[in-house]
mmCIF file of C-alpha atoms in Angstrom:
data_model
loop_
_atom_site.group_PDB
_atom_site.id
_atom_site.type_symbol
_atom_site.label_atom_id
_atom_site.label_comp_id
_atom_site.label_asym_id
_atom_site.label_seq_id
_atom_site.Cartn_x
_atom_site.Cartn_y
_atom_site.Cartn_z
ATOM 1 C CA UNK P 69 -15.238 144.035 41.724
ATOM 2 C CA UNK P 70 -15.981 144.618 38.178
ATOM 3 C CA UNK P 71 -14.131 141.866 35.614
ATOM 4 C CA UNK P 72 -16.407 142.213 32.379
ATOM 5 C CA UNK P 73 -14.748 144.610 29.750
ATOM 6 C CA UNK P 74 -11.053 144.913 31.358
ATOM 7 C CA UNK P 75 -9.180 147.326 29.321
ATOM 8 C CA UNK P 76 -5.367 146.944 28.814
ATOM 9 C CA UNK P 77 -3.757 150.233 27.258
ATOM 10 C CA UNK P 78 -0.318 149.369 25.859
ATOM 11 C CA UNK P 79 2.693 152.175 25.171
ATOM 12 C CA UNK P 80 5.217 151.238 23.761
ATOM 13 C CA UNK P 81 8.455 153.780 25.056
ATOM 14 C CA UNK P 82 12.007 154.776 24.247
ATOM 15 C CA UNK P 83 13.408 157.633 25.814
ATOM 16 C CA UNK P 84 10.114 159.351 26.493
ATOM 17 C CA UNK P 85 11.158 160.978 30.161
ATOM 18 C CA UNK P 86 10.467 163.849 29.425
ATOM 19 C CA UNK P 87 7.088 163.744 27.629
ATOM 20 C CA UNK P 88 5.808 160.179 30.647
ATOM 21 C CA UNK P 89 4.505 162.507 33.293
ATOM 22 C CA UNK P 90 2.205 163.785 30.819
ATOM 23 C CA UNK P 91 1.354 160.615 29.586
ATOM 24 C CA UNK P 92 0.634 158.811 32.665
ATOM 25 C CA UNK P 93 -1.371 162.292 33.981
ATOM 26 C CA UNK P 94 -3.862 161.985 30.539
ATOM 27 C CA UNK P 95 -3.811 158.133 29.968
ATOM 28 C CA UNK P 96 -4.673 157.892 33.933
ATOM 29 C CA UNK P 97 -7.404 160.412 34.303
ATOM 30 C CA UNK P 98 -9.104 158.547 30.775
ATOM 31 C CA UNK P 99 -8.973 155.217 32.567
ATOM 32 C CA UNK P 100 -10.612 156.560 35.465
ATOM 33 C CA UNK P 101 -13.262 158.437 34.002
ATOM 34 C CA UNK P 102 -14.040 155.070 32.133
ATOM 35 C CA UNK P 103 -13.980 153.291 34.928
ATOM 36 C CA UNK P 104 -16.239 155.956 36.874
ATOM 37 C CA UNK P 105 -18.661 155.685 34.214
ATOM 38 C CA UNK P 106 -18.849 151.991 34.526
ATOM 39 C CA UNK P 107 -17.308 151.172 30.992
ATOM 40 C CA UNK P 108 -14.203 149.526 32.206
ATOM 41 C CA UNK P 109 -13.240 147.112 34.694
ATOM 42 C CA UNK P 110 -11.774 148.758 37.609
ATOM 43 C CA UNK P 111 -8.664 146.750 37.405
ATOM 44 C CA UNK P 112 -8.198 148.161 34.083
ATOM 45 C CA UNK P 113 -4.256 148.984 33.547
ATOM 46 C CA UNK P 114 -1.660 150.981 31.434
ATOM 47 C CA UNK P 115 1.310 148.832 30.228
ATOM 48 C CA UNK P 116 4.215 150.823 29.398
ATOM 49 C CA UNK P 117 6.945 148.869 27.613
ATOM 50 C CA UNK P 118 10.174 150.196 27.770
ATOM 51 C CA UNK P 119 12.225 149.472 24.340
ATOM 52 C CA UNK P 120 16.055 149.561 25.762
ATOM 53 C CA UNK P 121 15.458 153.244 26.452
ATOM 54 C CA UNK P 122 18.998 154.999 27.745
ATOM 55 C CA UNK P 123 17.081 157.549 29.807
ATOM 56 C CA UNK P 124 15.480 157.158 33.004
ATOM 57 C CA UNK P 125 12.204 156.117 30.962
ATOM 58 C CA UNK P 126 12.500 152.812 33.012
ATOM 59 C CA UNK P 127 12.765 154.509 36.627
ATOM 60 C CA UNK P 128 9.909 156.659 35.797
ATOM 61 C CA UNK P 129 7.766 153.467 34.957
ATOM 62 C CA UNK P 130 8.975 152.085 37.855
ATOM 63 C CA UNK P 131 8.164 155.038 40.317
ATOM 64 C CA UNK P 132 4.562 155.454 39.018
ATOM 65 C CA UNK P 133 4.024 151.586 39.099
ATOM 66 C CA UNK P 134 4.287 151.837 42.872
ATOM 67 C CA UNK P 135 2.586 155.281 43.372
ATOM 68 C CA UNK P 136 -0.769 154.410 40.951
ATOM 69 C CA UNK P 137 -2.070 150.705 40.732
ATOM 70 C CA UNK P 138 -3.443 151.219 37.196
ATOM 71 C CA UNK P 139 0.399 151.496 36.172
ATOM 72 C CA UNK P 140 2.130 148.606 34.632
ATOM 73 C CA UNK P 141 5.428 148.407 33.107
ATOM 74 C CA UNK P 142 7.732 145.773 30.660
ATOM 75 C CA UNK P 143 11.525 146.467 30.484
ATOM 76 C CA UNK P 144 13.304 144.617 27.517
ATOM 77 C CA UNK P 145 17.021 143.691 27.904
ATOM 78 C CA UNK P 146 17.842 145.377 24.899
ATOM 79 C CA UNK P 147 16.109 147.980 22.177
ATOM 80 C CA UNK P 148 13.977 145.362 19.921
ATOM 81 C CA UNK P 149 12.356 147.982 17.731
ATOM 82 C CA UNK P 150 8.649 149.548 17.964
ATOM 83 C CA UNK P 151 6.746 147.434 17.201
ATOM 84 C CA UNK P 152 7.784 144.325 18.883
ATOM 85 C CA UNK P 153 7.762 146.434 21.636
ATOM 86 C CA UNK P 154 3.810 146.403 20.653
ATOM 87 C CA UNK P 155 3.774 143.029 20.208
ATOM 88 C CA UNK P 156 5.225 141.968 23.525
ATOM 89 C CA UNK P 157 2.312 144.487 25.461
ATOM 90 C CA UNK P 158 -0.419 142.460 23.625
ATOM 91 C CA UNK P 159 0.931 139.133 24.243
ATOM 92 C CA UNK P 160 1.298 140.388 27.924
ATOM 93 C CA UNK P 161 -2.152 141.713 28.318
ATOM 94 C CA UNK P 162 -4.167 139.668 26.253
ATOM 95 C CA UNK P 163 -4.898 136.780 29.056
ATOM 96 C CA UNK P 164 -6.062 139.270 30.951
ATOM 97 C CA UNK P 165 -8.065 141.921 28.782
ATOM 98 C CA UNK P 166 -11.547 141.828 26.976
ATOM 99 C CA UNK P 167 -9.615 145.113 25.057
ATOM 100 C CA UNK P 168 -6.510 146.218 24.129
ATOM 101 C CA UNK P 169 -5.544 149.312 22.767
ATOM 102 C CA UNK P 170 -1.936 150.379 21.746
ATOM 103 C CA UNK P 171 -1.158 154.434 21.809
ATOM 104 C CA UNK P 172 2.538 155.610 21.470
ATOM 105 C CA UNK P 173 3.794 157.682 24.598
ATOM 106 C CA UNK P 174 4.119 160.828 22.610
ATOM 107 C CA UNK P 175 0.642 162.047 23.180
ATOM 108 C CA UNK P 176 0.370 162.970 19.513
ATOM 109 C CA UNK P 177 -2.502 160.742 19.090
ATOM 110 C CA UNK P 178 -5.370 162.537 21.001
ATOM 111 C CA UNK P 179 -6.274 160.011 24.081
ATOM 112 C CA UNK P 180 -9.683 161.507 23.899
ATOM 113 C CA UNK P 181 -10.356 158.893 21.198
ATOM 114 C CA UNK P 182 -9.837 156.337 23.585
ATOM 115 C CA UNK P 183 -13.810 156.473 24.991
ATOM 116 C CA UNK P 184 -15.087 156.774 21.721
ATOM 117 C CA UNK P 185 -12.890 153.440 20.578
ATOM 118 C CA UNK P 186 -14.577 151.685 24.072
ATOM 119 C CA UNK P 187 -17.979 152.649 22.770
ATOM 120 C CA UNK P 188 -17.491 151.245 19.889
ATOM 121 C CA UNK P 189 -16.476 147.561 21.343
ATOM 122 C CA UNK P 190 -19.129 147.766 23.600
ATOM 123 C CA UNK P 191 -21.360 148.089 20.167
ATOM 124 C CA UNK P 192 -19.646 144.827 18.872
ATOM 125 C CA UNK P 193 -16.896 145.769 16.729
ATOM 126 C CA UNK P 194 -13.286 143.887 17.750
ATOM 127 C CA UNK P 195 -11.365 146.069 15.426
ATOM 128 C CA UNK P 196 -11.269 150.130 16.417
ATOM 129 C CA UNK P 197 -8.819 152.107 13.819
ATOM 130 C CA UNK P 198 -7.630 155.534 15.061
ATOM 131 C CA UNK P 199 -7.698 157.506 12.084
ATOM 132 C CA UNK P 200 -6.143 160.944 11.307
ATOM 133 C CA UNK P 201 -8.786 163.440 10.219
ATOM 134 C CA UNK P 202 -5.870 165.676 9.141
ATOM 135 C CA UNK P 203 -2.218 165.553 8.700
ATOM 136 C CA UNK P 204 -1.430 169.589 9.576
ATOM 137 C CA UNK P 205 0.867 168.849 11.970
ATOM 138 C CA UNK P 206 3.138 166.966 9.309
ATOM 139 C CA UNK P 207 5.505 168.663 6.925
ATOM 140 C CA UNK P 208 4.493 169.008 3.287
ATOM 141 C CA UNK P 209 6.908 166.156 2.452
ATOM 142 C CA UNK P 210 5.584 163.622 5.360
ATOM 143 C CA UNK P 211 2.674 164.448 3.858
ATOM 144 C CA UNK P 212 3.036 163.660 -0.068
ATOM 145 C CA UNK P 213 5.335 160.981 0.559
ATOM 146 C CA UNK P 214 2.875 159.355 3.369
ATOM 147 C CA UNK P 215 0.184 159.414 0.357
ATOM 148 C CA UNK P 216 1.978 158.195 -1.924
ATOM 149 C CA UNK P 217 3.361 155.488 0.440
ATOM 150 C CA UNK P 218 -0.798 154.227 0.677
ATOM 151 C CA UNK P 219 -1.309 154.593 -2.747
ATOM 152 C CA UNK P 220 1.504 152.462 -3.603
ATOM 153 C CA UNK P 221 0.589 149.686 -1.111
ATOM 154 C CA UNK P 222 -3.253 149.544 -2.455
ATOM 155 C CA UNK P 223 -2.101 149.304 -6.165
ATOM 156 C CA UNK P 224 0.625 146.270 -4.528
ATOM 157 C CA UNK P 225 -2.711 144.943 -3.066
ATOM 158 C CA UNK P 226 -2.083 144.909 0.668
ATOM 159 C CA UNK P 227 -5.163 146.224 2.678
ATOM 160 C CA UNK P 228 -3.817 149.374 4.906
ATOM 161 C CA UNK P 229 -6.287 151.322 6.308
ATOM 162 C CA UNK P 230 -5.129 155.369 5.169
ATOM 163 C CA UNK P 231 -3.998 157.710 7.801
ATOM 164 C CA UNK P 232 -4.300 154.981 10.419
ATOM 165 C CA UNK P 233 -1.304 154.093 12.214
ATOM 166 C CA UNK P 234 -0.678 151.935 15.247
ATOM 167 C CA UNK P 235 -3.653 153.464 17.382
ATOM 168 C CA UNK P 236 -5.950 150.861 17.717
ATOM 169 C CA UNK P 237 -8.171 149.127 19.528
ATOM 170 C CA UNK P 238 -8.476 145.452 19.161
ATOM 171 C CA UNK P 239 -10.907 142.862 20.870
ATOM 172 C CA UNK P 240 -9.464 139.701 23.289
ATOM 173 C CA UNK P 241 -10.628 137.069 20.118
ATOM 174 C CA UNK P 242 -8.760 140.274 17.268
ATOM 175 C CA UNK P 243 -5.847 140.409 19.010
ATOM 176 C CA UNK P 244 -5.490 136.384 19.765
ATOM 177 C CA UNK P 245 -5.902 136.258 16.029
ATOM 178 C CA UNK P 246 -3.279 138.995 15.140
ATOM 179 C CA UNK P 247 -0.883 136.925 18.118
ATOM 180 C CA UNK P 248 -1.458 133.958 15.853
ATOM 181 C CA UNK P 249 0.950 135.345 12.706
ATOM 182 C CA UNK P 250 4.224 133.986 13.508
ATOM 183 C CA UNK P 251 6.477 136.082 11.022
ATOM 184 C CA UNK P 252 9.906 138.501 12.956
ATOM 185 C CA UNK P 253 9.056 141.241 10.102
ATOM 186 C CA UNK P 254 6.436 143.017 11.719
ATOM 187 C CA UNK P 255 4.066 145.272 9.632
ATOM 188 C CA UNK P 256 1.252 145.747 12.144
ATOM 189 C CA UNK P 257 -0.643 148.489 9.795
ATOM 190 C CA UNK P 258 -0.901 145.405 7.460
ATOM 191 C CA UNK P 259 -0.982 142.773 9.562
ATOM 192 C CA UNK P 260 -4.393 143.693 11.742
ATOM 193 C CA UNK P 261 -6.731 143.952 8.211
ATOM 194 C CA UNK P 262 -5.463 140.462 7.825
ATOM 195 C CA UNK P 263 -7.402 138.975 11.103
ATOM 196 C CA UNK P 264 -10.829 139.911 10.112
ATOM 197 C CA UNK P 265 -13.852 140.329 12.369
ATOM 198 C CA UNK P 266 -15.950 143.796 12.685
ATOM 199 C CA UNK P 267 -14.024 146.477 12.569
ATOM 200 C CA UNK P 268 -15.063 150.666 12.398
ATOM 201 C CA UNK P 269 -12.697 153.841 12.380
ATOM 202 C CA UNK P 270 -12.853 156.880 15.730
ATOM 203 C CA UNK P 271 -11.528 159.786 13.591
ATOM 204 C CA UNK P 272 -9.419 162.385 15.308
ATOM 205 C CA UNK P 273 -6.879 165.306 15.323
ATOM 206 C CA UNK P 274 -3.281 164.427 15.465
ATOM 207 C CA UNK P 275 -1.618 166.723 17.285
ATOM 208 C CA UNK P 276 2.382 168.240 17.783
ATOM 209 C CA UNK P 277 4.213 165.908 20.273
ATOM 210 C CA UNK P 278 4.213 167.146 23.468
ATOM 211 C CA UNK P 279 7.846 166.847 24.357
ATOM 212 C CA UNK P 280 10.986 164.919 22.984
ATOM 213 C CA UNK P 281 12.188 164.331 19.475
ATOM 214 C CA UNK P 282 10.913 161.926 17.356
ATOM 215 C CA UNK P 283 11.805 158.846 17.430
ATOM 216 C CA UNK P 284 11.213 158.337 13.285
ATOM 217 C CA UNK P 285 13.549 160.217 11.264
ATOM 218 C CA UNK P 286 13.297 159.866 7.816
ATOM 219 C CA UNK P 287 16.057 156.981 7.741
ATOM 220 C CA UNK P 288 13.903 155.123 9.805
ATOM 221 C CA UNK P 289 10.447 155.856 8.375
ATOM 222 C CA UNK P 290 11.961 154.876 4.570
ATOM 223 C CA UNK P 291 13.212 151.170 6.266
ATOM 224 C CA UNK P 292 9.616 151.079 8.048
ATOM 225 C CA UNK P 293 8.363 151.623 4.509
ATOM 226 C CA UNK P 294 10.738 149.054 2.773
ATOM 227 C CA UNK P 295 9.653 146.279 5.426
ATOM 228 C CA UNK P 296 5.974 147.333 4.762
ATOM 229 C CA UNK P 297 6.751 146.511 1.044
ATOM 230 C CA UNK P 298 8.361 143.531 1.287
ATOM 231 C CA UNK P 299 6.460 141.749 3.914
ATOM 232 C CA UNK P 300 3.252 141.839 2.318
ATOM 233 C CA UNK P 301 3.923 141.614 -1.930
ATOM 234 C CA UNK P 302 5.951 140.515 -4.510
ATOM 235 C CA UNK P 303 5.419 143.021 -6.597
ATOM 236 C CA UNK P 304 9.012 144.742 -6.791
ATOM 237 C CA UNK P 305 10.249 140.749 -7.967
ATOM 238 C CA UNK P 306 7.643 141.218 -10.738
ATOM 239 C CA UNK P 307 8.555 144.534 -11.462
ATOM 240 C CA UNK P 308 11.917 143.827 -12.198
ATOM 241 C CA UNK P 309 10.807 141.002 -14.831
ATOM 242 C CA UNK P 310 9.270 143.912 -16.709
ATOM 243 C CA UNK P 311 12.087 145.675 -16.239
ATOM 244 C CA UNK P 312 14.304 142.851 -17.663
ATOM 245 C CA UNK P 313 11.750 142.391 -20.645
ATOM 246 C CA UNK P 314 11.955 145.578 -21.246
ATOM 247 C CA UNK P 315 15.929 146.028 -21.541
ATOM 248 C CA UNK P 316 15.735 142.750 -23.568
ATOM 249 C CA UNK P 317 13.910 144.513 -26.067
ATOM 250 C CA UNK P 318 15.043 147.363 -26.232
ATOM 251 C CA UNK P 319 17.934 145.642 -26.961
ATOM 252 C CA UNK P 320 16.593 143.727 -29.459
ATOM 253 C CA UNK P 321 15.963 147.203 -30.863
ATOM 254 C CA UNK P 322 19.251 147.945 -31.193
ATOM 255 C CA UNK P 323 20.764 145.018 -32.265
ATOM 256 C CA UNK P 324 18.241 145.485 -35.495
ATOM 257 C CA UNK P 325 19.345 148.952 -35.870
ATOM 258 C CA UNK P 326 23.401 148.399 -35.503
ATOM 259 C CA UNK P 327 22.657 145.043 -38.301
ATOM 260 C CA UNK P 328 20.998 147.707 -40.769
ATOM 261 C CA UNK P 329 23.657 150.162 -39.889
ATOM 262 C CA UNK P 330 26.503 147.536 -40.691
ATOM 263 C CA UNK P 331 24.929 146.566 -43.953
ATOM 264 C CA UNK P 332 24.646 150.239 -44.913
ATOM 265 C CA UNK P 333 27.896 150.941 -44.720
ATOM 266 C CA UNK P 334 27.454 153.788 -41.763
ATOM 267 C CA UNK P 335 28.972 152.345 -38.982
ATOM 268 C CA UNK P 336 30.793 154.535 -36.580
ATOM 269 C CA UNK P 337 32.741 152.998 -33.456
ATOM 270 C CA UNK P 338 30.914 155.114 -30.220
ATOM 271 C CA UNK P 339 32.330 154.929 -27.129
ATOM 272 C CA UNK P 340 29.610 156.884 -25.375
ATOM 273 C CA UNK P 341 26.672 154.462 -26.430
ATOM 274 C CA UNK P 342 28.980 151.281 -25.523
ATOM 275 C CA UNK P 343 29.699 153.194 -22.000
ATOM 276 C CA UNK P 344 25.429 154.079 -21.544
ATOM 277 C CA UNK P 345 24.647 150.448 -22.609
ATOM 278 C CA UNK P 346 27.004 149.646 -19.463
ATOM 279 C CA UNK P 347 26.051 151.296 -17.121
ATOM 280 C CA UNK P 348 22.469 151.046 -17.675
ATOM 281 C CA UNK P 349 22.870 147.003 -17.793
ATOM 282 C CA UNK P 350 24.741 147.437 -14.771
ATOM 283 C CA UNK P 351 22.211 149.494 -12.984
ATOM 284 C CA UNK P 352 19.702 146.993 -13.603
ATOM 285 C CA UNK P 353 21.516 144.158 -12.399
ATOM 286 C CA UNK P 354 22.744 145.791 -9.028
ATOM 287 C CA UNK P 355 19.294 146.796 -8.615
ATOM 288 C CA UNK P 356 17.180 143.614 -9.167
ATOM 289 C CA UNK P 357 19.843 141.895 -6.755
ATOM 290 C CA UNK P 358 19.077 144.074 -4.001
ATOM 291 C CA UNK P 359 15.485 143.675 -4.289
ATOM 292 C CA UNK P 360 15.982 140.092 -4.565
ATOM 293 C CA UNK P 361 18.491 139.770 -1.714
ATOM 294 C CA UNK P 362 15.879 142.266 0.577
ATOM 295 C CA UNK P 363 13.632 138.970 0.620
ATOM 296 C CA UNK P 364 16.327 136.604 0.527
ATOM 297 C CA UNK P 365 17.361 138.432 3.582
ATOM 298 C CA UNK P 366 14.082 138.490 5.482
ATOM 299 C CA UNK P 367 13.897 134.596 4.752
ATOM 300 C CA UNK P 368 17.059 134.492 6.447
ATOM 301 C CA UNK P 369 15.735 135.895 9.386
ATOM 302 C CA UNK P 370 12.654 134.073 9.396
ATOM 303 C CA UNK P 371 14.054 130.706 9.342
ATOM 304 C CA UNK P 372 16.118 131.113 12.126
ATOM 305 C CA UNK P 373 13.389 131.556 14.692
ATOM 306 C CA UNK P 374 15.071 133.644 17.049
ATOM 307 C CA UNK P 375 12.919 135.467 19.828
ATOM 308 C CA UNK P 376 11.025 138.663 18.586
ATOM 309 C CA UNK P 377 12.278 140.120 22.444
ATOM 310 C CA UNK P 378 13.667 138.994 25.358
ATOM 311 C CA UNK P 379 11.817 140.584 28.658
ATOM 312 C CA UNK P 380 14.277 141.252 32.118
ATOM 313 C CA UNK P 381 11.606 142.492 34.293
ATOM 314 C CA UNK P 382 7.688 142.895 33.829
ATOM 315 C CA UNK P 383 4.954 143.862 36.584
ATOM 316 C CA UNK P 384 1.576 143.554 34.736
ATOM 317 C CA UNK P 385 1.265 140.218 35.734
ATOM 318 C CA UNK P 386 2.135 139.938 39.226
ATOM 319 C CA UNK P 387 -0.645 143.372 39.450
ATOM 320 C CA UNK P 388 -3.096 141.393 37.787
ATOM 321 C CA UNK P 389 -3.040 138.246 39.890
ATOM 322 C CA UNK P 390 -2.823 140.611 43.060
ATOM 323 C CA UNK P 391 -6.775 141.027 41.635
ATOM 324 C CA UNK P 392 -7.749 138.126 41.334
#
């Protein structure tokens, strides 16, 4: 049996039953045409990890784990967010796989990217970024604010790879590295740049999701953006020094210009500039504590160490001794 180049394809789930079928049906006939062509182990598998779903996400992962042996599934006690559902895949998978790559169950992300990502670690790169080669299927205002979102984060000075989400493919020795941050505010779009090693881009064509809602609404994608942020600069803190210099001298301003006012003899009591001087002091202050208190907070949670996830039932493992 074939061990060299063992491919591990982790997707991560919440109440996906309706769009699984499909996903299992196009993830399953890539794996086997990779495995047919002698580019993959044949023990190769597909780890779904099911994030708390309420559905019967679970019972479908279940019923194709016993029907295909390529099928793999992780069931966490509770919903622990995406990407620690991510996270716990590749920490699964990793003792087992040469290659990893993480696709979400929505079947947006074309899966016939997945052999050109192989081809590309078999040419010696341990880092394969899907990247969008257009963003047609997103809204106008996914779109301007996902641009602006990257162009923010590059002038911030944390290395994101544009268009590239969490469609990847990472080497054994890439994703042992990425395993080796310790931090609970995951950013995996920043995190992987951080590891290093060879990496190359498989562009592609994002397309509609096949069934289901999504799962990022825009409440969601602005906190996904705010972690993003704050997990990998301090630039708001230093922005709102500049912000406080700048009220102090403005203030300084008009201090100067009340003084020659007084002296002048043209001073008129104003409610409406005491009541704007306020408010605008006020707004700062509320503001630079909540920026403040966002990484107060995430120090909070850091020092606490509490698991990223707690697991009540996984399979992979027990399929992947049954190989040995």
């Amino acid at each position: 049996m074939k061990k060299d180049n063992l491919l591990t394809i982790v997707v991560p789930c919440y109440n996906e039953e309706e769009v699984l079928p499909e996903t299992v049906k196009e993830l399953g006939n890539i794996l086997n045409d990779l495995i047919a062509e002698g580019e993959i182990a044949t023990d190769s598998k597909i780890l779904f990890v099911n994030d708390g779903s309420k559905d019967k996400t679970w019972q479908l992962i279940s019923k194709y784990s016993n029907e295909y042996p390529y099928v793999t599934g992780i069931k966490f006690s509770r919903n622990y967010g995406h990407q620690n559902a991510l996270l716990a895949g590749m920490t699964t998978a990793v003792r087992y796989s040469d290659m990893i790559i993480t696709i979400d169950a929505d079947l947006q992300d074309d899966v016939n990217a997945i052999p050109k990502m192989v081809d590309k670690y078999l040419e010696g790169y341990d880092v394969v970024y899907g990247v969008r080669n257009s963003r047609k299927t997103d809204t106008f205002f996914k779109r301007r604010t996902a641009l602006a979102f990257y162009s923010m984060m590059e002038k911030m000075g944390v290395n994101l790879v544009p268009d590239s989400a969490d469609y990847r493919l990472l080497s054994k020795r890439a994703t042992e590295g990425l395993l080796a941050f310790k931090e609970r505010n995951l950013f995996l779009r920043g995190m992987v740049p951080l590891v290093g090693y060879k990496s190359t881009k498989v562009y592609y064509a994002r397309k509609e999701r096949f069934a289901g809602e999504s799962k990022y609404p825009l409440s969601k994608m602005l906190h996904f953006a705010l972690d993003g942020i704050t997990s990998f600069s301090i630039a708001p803190i230093h922005l709102i020094l500049y912000l406080g210099l700048l009220t102090v001298a403005v203030s300084i301003i008009c201090m100067i210009y009340v003084l020659v006012e007084k002296c002048m003899g043209h001073v008129v009591s104003g409610w409406s500039s005491l009541m704007i001087s306020i408010w605008l002091l006020g707004g700062v202050q509320l503001i630079s504590i909540s920026v403040i208190g966002e990484y107060i907070g995430k120090i909070f949670s850091e020092v606490k160490h509490r698991p990223r996830y707690t697991i009540e039932e996984e399979n992979y493992t027990d399929k992947m001794k049954e190989m040995d």
